[in-house]
Short mmCIF file of C-alpha atoms in Angstrom, two decimals:
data_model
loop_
_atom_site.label_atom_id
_atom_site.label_comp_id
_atom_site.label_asym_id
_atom_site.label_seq_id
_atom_site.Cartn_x
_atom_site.Cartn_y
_atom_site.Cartn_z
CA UNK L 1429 12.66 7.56 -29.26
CA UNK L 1430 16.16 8.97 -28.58
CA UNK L 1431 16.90 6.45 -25.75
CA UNK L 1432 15.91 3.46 -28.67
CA UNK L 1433 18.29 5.37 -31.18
CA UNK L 1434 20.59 5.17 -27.98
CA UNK L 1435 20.42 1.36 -26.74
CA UNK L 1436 20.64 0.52 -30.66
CA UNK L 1437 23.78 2.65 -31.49
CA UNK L 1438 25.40 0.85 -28.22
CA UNK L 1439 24.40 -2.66 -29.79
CA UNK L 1440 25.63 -1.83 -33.13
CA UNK L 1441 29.23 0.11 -31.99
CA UNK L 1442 29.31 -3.44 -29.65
CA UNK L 1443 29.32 -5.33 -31.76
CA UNK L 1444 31.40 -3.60 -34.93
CA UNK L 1445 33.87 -4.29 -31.60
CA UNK L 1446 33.53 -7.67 -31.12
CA UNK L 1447 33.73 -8.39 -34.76
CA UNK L 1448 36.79 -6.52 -35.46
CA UNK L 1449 38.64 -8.06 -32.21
CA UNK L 1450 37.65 -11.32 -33.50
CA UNK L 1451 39.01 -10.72 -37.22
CA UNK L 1452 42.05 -9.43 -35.29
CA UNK L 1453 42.73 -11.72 -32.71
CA UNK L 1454 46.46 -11.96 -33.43
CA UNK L 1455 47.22 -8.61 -33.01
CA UNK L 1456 44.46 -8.32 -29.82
CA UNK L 1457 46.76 -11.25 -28.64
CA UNK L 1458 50.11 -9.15 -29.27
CA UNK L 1459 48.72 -6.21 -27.06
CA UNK L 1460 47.02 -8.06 -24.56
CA UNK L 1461 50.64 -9.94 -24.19
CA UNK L 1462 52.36 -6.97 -24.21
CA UNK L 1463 50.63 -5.31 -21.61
CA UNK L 1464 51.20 -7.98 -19.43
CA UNK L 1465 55.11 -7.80 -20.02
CA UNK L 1466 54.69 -3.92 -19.71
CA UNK L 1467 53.02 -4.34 -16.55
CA UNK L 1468 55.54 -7.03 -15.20
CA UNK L 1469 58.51 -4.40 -16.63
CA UNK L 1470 57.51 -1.39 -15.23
CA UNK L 1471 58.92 -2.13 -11.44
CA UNK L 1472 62.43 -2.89 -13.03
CA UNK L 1473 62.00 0.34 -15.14
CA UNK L 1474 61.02 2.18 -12.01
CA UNK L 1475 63.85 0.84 -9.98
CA UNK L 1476 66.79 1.83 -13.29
CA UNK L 1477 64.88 4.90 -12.86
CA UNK L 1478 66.36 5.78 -9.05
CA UNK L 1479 69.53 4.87 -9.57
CA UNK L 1480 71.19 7.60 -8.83
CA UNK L 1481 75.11 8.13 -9.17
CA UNK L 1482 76.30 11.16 -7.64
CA UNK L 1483 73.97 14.16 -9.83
CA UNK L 1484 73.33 11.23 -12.80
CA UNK L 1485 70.47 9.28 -13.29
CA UNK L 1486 69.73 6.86 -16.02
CA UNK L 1487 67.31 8.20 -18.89
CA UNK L 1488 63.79 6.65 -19.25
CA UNK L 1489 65.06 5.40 -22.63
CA UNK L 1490 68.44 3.21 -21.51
CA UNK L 1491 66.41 1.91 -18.63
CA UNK L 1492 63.64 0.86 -20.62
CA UNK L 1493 65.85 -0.85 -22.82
CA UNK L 1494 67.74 -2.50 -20.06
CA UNK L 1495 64.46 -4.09 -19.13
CA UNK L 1496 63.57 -5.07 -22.67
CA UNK L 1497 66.74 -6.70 -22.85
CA UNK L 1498 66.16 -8.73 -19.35
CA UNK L 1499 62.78 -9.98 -20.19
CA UNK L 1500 64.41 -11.07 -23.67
CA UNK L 1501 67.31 -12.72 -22.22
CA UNK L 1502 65.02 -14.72 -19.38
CA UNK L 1503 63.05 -15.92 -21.82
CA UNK L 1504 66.46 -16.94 -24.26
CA UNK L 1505 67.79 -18.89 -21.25
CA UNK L 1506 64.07 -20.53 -20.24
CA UNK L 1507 64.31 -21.87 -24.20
CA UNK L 1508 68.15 -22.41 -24.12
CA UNK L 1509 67.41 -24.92 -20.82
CA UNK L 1510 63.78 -26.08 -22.27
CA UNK L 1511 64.84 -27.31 -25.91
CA UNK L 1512 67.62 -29.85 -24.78
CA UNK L 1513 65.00 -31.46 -22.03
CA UNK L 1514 62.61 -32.12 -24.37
CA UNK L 1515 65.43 -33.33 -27.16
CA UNK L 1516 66.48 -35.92 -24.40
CA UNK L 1517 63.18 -37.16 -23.38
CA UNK L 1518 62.55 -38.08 -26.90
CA UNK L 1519 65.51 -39.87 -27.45
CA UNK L 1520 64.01 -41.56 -24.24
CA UNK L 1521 61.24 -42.38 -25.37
CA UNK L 1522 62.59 -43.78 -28.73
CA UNK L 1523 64.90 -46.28 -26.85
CA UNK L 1524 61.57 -48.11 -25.53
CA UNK L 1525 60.91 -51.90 -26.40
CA UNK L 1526 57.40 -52.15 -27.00
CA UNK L 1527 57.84 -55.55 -27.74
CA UNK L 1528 59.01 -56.49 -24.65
CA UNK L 1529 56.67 -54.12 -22.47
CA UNK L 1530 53.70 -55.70 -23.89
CA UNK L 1531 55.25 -59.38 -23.14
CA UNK L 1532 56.01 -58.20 -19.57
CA UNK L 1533 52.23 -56.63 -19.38
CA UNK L 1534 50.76 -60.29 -21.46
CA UNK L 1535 48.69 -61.69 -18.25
CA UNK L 1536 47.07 -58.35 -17.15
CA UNK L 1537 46.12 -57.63 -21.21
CA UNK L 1538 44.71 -61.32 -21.71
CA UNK L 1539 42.37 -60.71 -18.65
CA UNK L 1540 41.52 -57.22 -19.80
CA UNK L 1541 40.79 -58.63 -23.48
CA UNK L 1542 39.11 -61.75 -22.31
CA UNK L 1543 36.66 -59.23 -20.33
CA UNK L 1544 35.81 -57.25 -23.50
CA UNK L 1545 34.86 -59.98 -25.47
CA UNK L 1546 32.82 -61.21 -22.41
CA UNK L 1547 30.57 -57.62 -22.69
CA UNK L 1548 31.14 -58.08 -26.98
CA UNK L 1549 33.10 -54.61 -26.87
CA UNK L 1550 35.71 -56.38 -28.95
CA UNK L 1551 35.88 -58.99 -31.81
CA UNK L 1552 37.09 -62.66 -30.84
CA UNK L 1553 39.83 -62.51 -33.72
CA UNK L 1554 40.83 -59.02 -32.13
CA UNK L 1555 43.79 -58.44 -30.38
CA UNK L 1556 44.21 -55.42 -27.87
CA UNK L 1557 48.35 -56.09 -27.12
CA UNK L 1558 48.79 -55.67 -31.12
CA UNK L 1559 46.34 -52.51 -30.80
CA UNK L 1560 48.34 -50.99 -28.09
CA UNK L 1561 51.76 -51.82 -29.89
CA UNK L 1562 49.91 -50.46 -33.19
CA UNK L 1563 49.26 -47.08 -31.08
CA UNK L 1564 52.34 -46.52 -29.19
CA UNK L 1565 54.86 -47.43 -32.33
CA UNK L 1566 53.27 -44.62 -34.16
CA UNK L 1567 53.17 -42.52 -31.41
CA UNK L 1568 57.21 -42.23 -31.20
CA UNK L 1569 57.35 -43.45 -34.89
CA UNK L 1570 60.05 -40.66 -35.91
CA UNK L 1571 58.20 -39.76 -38.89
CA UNK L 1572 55.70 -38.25 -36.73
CA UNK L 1573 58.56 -36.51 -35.11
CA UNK L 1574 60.12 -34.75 -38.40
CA UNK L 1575 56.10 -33.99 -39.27
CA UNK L 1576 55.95 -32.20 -36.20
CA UNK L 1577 59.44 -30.35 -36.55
CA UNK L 1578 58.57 -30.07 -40.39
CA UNK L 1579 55.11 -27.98 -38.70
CA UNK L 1580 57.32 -26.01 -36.34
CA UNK L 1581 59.59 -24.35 -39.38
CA UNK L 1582 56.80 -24.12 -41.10
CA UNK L 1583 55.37 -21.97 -38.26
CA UNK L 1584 58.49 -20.07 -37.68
CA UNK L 1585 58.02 -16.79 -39.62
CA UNK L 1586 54.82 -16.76 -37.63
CA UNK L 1587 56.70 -17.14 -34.36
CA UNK L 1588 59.00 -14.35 -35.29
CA UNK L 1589 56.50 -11.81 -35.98
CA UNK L 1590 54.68 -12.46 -33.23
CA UNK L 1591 57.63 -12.35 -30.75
CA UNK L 1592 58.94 -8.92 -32.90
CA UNK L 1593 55.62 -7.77 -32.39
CA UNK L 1594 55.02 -8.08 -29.04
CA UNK L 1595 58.54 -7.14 -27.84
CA UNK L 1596 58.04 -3.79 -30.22
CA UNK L 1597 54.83 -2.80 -28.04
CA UNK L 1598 56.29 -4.26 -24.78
CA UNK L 1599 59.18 -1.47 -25.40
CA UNK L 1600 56.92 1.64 -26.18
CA UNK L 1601 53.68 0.61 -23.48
CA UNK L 1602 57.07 0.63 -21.13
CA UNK L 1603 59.11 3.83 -22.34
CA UNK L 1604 56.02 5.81 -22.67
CA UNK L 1605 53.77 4.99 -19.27
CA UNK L 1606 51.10 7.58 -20.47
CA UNK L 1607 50.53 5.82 -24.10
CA UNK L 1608 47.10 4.49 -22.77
CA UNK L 1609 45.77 7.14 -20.87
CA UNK L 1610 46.38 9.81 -23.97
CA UNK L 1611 44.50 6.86 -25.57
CA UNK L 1612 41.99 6.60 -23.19
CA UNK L 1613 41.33 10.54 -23.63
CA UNK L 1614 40.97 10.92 -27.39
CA UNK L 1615 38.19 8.95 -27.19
CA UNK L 1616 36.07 9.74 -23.61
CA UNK L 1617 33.98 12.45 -23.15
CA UNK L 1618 35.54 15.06 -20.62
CA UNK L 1619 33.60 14.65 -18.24
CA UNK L 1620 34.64 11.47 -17.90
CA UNK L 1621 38.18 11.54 -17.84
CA UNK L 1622 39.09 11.60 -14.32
CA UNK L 1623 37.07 8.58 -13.77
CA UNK L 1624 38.96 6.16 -15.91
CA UNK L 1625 42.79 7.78 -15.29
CA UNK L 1626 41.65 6.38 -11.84
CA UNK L 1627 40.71 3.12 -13.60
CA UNK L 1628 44.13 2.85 -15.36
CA UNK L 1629 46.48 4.39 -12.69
CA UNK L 1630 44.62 1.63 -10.22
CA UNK L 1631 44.77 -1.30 -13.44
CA UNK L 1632 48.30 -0.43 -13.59
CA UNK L 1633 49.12 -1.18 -10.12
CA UNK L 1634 47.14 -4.14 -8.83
CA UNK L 1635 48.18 -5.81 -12.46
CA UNK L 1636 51.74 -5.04 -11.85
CA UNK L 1637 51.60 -7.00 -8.80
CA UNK L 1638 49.20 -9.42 -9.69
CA UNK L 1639 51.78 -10.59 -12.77
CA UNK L 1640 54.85 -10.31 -11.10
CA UNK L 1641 53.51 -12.75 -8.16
CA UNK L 1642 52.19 -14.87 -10.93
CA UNK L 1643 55.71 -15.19 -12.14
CA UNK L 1644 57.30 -15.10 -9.00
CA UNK L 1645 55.00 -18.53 -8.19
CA UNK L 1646 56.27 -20.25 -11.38
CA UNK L 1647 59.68 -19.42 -10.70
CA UNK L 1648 59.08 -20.98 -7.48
CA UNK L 1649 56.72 -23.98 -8.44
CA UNK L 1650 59.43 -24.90 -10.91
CA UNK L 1651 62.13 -25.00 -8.37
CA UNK L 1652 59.94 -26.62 -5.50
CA UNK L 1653 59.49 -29.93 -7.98
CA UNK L 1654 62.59 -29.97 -9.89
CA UNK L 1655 64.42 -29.92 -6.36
CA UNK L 1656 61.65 -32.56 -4.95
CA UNK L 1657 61.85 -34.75 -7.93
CA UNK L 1658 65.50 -34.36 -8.11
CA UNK L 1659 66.01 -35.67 -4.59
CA UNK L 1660 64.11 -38.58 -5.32
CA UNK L 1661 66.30 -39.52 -8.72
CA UNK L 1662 63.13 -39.09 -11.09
CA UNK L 1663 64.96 -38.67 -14.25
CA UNK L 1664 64.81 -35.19 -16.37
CA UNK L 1665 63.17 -33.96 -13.19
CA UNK L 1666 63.49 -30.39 -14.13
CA UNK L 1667 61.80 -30.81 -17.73
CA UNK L 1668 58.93 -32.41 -15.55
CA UNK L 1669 59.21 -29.12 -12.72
CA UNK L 1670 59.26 -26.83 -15.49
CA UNK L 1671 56.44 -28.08 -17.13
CA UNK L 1672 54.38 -28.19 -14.05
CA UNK L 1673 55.65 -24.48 -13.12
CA UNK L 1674 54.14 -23.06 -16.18
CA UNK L 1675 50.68 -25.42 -16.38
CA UNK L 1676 50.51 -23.95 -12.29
CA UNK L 1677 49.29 -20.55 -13.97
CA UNK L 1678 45.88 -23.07 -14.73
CA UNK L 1679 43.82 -22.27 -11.48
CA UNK L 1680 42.70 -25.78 -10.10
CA UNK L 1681 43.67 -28.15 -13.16
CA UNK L 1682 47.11 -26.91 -13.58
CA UNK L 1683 48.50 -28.89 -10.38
CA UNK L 1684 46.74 -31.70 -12.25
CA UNK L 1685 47.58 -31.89 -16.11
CA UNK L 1686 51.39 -30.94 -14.70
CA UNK L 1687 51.02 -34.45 -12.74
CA UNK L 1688 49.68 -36.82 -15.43
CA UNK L 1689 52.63 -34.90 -17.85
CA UNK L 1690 54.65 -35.05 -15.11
CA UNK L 1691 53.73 -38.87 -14.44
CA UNK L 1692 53.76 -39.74 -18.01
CA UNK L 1693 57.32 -38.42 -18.65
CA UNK L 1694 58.65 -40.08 -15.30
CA UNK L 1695 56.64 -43.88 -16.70
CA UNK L 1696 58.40 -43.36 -20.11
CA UNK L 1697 61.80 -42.77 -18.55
CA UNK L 1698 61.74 -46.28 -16.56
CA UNK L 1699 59.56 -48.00 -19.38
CA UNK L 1700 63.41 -47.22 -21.53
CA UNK L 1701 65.28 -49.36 -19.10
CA UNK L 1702 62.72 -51.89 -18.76
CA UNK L 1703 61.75 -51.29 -15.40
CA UNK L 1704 58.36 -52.32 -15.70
CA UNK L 1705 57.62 -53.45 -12.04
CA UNK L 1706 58.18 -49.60 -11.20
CA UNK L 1707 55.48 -47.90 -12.88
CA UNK L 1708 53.13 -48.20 -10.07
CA UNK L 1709 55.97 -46.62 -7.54
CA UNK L 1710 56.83 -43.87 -10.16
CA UNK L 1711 53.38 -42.45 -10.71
CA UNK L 1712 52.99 -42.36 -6.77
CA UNK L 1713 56.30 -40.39 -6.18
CA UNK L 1714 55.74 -37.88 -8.69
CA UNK L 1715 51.76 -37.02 -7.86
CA UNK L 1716 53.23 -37.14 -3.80
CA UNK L 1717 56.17 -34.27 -5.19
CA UNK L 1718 53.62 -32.58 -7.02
CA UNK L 1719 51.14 -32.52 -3.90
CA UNK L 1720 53.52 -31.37 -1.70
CA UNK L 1721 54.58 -28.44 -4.12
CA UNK L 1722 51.09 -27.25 -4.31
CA UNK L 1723 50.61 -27.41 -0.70
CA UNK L 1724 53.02 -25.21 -0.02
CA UNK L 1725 51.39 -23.14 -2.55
CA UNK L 1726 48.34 -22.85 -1.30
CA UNK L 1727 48.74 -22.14 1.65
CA UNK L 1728 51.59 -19.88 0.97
CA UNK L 1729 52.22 -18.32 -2.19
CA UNK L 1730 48.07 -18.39 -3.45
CA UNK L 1731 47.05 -16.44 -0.48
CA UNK L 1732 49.59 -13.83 -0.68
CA UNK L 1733 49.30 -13.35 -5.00
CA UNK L 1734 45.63 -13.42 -4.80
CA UNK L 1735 44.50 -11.71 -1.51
CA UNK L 1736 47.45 -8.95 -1.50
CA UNK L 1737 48.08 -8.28 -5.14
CA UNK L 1738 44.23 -8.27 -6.18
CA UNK L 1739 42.46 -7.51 -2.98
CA UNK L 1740 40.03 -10.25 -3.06
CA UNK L 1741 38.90 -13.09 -0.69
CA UNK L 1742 39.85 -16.73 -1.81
CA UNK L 1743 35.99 -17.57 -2.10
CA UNK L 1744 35.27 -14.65 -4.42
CA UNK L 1745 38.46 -15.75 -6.39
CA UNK L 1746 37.20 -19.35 -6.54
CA UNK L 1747 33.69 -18.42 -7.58
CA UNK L 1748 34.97 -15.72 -9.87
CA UNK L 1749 37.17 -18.83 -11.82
CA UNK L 1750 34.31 -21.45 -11.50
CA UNK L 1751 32.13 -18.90 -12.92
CA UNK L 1752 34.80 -18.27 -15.97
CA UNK L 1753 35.39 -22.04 -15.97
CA UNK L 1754 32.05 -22.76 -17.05
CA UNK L 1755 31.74 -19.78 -19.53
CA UNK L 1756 35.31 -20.52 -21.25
CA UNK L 1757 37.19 -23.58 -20.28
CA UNK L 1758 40.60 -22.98 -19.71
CA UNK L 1759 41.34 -19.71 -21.49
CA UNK L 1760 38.69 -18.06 -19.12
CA UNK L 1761 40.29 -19.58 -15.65
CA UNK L 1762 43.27 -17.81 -16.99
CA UNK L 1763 42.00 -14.37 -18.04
CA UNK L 1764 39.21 -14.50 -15.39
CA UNK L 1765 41.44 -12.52 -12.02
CA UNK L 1766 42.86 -10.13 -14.34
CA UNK L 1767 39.50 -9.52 -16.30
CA UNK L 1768 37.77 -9.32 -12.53
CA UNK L 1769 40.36 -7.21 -10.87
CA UNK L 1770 39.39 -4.07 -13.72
CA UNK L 1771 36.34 -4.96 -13.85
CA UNK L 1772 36.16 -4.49 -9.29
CA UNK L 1773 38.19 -1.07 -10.53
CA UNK L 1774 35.66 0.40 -13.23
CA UNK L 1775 32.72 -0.27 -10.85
CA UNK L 1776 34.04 1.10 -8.06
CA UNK L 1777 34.51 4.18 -9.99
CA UNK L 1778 31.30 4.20 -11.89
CA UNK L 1779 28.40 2.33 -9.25
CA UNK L 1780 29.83 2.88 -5.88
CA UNK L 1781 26.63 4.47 -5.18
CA UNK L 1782 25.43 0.63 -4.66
CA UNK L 1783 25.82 -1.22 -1.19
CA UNK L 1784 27.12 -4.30 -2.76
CA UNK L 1785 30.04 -2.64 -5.34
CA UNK L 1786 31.06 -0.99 -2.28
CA UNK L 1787 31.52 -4.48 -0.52
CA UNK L 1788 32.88 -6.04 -2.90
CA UNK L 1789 35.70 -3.29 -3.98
CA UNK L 1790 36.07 -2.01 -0.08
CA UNK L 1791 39.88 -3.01 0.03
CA UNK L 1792 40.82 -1.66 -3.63
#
């Protein structure tokens, strides 16, 4: 009787959880976020921390703040370089004659149309060069760009608070390094409490270093094809290297979406000057840059992030994400090393009285 009074309190405190995490998503997003710049700032902290000048060190407070001002002013600068890229490309993309692309592309859209008809996909009085001019018109039809600016102003008091809100945690989860473990014990039983501060201290650590490589391969991703594309005079190459920097944090599509962006941003830039017998050439150069980048990083950058930061062999890591894959799309490939790096922590503290946690946690 007690143990079904048990199981069913567990089921109902679950999912009281789950339901309040899900009415509060935002502000589950604002902590998970700032954790994640807590985790990244607490090496910079750490190093403020042992400067020493003769018998003076810096307080915890001015170094903390130091670091929140950092991490505010990388991110200033990312904006300050990413807002003018993207201004340019659309003025790029405005300058492009339709009229005279689809002229250029008339013979290869008559034998595509003719074929539709044939299988009586399309309508004899139907034209597909006046759907495709139709399509792409309103595509970079400028309307569509003042709806979308009109959107992001609309969606700027949102943006603030969230980026308030986050930085506002960031700055106490990295001035006060014991905020979650005096968390942690108002709410587990005592005899429990030396269990999960070893969770947390080891969270804290393999985290730290599993974020900062993650940013550290960004970094480096966006420099490897900004340089590459650069050399090879694709135009607004680093808008296309810093795109495909930050889409490299998807595990296994990243690489991918970053080259059809990539590719589709390199097209439109030749499409403006008319170029149309490059498009072929264009598409090939930037998936052969975009290759090469991810070469190098996986056979350099992958191994060392995954293996060293989170202790785990590339074929668990690449079941663990095919396994999160399935379960939730994108969002989970994301979350999953993270989410499977505690969760290697909490059973190795909890069931390492089973042969195959041990194995699987041996080098944590």
């Amino acid at each position: 009787m007690n143990r079904s009074i048990r199981v069913i309190s567990i089921i109902v405190i679950s999912g009281i959880i789950i339901l309040l995490l899900w009415r509060f998503s935002n502000i589950v997003f604002y902590l998970i976020a700032a954790l994640v710049l807590s985790l990244i700032g607490r090496p910079i902290v750490n190093f403020f921390n042992s400067i020493k000048i003769k018998n003076y060190r810096l307080p915890n407070l001015i170094s903390t703040i130091i670091t929140i001002l950092l991490i505010i002013l990388f991110f200033i600068i990312a904006v300050w370089i990413f807002i003018p890229l993207v201004a340019n490309q659309a003025e790029i993309i405005s300058r492009i004659d339709f009229n005279s692309l689809s002229n250029s592309l008339e013979s290869t859209l008559r034998n595509f149309e003719n074929a539709l008809v044939e299988y009586k996909l399309i309508g004899k009085d139907e034209s597909i060069k006046q759907m495709i001019q139709q399509q792409l018109i309103s595509f970079v039809n400028f309307s569509s760009f003042s709806k979308l600016f009109s959107s992001l102003i609309g969606a700027t008091g949102s943006i603030f608070l969230a980026i308030f809100s986050i930085f506002f945690i960031t700055f106490f989860f990295i001035k006060d390094a014991n905020i979650v473990n005096n968390m942690i014990d108002a709410i587990i039983p005592i005899k429990h409490e030396q269990e999960f501060r070893n969770v947390i201290k080891q969270t804290k650590h393999l985290l730290s270093r599993y974020f900062i490589g993650i940013s550290i391969e960004v970094i480096t991703m966006i420099i490897l094809l900004s340089l590459g594309l650069t050399i090879f005079g694709v135009q607004n190459a680093l808008l296309i290297g810093f795109l495909g920097g930050l889409l490299n944090i998807i595990p296994y599509l990243g690489p991918i979406i970053g080259a059809i962006i990539g590719s589709l941003i390199a097209v439109s830039n030749i499409l403006s000057y008319g170029q149309y017998h490059e498009i072929v050439g264009i598409i090939l150069l930037v998936c052969g840059v975009f290759a090469g980048a991810n070469l190098i990083d996986n056979i350099v950058l992958q191994p060392l992030i995954y293996s060293s930061s989170v202790k785990a062999h590339p074929i668990e890591i690449y079941v663990v994400l095919l396994i999160a894959g399935s379960l939730a799309g994108v969002p989970g490939m994301i979350l999953a090393i993270p989410s499977y790096t505690v969760l290697r922590i909490i059973a190795k503290e909890f069931f390492s009285q089973y042969k195959i946690i041990r194995h699987l946690t041996r080098n944590i």
